[in-house]
C-alpha positions as a Python dict, from the first residue, in 0.01 Angstrom:
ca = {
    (1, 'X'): (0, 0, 0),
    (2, 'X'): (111, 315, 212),
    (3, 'X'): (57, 665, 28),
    (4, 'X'): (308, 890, -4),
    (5, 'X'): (276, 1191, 245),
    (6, 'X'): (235, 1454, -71),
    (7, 'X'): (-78, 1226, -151),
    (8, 'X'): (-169, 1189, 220),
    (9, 'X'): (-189, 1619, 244),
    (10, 'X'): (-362, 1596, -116),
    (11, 'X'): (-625, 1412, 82),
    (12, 'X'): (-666, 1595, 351),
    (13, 'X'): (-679, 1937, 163),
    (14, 'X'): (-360, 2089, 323),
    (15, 'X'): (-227, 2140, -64),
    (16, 'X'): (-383, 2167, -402),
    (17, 'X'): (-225, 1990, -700),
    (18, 'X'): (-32, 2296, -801),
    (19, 'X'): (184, 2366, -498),
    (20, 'X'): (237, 1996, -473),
    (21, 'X'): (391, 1994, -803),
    (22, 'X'): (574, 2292, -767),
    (23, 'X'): (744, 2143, -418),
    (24, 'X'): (854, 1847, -644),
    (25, 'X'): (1016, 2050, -933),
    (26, 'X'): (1249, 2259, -634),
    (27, 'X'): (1314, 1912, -480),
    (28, 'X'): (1424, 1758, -774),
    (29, 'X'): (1632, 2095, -864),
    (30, 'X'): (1790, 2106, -544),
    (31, 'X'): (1871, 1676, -550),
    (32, 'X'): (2035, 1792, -930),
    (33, 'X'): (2226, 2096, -741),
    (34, 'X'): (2396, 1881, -481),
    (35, 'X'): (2490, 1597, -728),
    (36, 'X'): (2652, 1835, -990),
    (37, 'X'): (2815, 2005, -696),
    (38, 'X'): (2737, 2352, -841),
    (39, 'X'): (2487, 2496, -542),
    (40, 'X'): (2436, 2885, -588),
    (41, 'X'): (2625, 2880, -895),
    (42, 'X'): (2319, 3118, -1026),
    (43, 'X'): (2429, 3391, -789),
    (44, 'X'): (2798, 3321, -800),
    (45, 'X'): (2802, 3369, -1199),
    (46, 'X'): (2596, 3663, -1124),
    (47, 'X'): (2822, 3817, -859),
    (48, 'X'): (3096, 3721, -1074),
    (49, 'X'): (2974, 3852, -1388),
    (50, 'X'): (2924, 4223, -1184),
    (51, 'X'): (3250, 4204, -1098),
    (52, 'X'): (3454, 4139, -1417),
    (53, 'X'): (3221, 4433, -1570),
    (54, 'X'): (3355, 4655, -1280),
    (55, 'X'): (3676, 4538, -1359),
    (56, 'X'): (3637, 4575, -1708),
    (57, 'X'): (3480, 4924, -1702),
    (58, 'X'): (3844, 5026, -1435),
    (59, 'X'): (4066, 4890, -1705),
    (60, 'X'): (3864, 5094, -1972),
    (61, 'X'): (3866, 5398, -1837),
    (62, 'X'): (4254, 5365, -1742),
    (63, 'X'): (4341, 5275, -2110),
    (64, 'X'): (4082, 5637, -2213),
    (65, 'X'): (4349, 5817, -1930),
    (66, 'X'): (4628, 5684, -2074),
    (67, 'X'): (4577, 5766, -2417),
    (68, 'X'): (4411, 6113, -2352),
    (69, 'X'): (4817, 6145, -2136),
    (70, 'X'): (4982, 6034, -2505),
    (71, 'X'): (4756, 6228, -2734),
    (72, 'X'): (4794, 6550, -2506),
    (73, 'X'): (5141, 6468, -2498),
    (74, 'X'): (5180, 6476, -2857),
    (75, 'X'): (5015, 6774, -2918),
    (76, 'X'): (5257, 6976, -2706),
    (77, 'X'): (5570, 6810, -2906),
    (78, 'X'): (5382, 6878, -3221),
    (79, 'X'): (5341, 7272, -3064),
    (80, 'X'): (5725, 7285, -2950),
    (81, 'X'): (5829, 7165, -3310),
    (82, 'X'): (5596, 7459, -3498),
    (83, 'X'): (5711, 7698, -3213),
    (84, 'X'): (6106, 7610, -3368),
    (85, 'X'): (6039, 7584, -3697),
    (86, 'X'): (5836, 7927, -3716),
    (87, 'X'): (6099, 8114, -3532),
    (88, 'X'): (6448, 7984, -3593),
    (89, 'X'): (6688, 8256, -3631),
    (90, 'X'): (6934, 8159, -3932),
    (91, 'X'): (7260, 8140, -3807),
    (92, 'X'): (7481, 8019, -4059),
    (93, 'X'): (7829, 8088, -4020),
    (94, 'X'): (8189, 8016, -3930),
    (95, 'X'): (8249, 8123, -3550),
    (96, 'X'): (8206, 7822, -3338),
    (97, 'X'): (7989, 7823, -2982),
    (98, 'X'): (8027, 7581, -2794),
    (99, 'X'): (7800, 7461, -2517),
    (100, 'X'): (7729, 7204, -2301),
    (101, 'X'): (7470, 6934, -2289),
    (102, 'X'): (7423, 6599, -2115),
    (103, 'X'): (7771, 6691, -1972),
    (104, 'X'): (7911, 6695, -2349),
    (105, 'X'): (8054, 6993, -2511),
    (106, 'X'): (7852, 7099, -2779),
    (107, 'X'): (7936, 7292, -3058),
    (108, 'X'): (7744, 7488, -3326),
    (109, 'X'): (7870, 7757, -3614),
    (110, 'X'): (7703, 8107, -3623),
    (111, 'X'): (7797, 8404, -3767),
    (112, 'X'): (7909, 8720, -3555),
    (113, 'X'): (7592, 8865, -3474),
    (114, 'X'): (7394, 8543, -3321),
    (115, 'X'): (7738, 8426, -3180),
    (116, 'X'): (7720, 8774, -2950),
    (117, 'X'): (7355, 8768, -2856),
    (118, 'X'): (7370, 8428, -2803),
    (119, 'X'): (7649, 8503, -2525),
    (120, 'X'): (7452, 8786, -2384),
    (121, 'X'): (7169, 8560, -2300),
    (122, 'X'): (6953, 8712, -2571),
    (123, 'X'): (6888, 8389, -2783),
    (124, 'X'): (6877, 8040, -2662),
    (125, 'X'): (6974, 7668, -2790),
    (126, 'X'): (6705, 7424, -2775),
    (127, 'X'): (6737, 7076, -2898),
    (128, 'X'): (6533, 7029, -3221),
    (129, 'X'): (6474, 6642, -3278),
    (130, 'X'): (6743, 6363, -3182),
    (131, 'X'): (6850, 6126, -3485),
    (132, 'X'): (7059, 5861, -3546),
    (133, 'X'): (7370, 6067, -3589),
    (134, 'X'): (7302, 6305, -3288),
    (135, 'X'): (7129, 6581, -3186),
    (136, 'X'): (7025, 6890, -3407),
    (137, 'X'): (6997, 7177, -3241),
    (138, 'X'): (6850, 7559, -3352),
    (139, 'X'): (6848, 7926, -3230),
    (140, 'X'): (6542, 8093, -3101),
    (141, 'X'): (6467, 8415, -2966),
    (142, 'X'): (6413, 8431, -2533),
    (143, 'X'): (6040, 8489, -2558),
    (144, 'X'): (5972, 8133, -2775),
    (145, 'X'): (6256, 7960, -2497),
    (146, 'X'): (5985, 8035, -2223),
    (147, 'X'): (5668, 7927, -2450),
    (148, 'X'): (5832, 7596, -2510),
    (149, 'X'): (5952, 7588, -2144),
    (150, 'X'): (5613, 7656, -2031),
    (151, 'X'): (5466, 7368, -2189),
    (152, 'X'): (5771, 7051, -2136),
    (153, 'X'): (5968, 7208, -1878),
    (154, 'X'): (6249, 6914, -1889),
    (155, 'X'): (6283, 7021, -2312),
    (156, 'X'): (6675, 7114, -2322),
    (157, 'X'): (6707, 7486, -2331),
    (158, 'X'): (7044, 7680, -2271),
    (159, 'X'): (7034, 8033, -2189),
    (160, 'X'): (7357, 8185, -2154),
    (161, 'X'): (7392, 8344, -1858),
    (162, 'X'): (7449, 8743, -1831),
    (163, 'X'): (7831, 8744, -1682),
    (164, 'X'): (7948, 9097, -1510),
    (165, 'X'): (7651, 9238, -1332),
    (166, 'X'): (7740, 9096, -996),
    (167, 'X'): (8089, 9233, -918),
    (168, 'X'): (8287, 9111, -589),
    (169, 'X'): (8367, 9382, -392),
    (170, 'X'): (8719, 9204, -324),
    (171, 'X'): (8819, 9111, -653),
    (172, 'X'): (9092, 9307, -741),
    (173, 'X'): (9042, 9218, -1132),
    (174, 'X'): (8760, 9442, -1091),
    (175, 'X'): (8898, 9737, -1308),
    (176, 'X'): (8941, 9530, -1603),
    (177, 'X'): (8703, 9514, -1830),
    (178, 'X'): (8683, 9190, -2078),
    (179, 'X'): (8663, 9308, -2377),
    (180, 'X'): (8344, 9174, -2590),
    (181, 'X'): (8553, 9085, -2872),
    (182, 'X'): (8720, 8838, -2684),
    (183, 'X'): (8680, 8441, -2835),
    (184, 'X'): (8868, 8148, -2664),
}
């Protein structure tokens, strides 16, 4: 009977019995590979399993930015609300001020003395909270206006503006004062 050509290189003393049995576990490996049809499937899990934790680890950190973005952002409505609360001037009266917002006509009561610094641009409106039945709006000195627009500048805030220092030269109205009495 013909040997096999492992035994045939046994005899001759090309290999020892412990490569020859290590050649026959890698061909019998490599005869399982083929028939399963999953060749290199160590290093494609491997490559695979690097690159889900790198994807993984992206969508991690882009959740951490996006809540860092909400909890920052909450902090400076939580600020804007104590800046209004703390400083509201009181206002209660019956002389009605009407502004504009979100191209609406607002309108608000205050008593005589906010109604006139409110139209000298000393106080400002700034929208409180929005509920179900509208907006609520309050009156706060200029100075907490520019904290809160300092840190949401898009936070509705309506300054009136100071009417009568710029005078046309041709307007021949010029002489007459308004008086600051005057309601519409």
């Amino acid at each position: 009977m013909a040997k096999s050509l492992q035994e045939q290189m046994l005899e001759m003393g090309l290999v020892n019995q412990k490569k020859a049995k290590k050649n026959a576990k890698e061909l019998k490996k490599s005869a399982h590979l083929k028939r399963t049809g999953s060749e290199d499937a160590p290093e494609d899990t491997q490559a695979s399993a690097e690159a889900s934790r790198k994807a993984k680890a992206e969508r991690d950190r882009e959740l951490n930015r996006q809540k860092e973005a909400e909890a920052q952002q909450k902090a400076i409505s939580a600020q804007i609300r104590q800046l209004i609360q703390t400083n509201t001037v009181e206002c209660d009266g019956d002389i009605k001020y009407n502004f504009l917002h979100d191209k609406k006509v607002k309108q608000m009561y205050v008593n005589q003395a906010v109604w006139d610094r409110l139209s000298r641009g000393q106080l400002a409106i700034i929208l409180f909270e929005q509920t179900r039945q509208g907006p609520t709006y309050k009156v706060v000195p200029l100075p907490v206006a520019e904290k809160i627009r300092q840190r949401a500048a898009d936070h509705y805030i309506l300054i009136a503006e100071s009417a009568g220092e710029e005078m046309d030269e041709d307007d021949p109205y010029a002489a007459y004062q308004i008086p600051d009495d005057l309601m519409w």
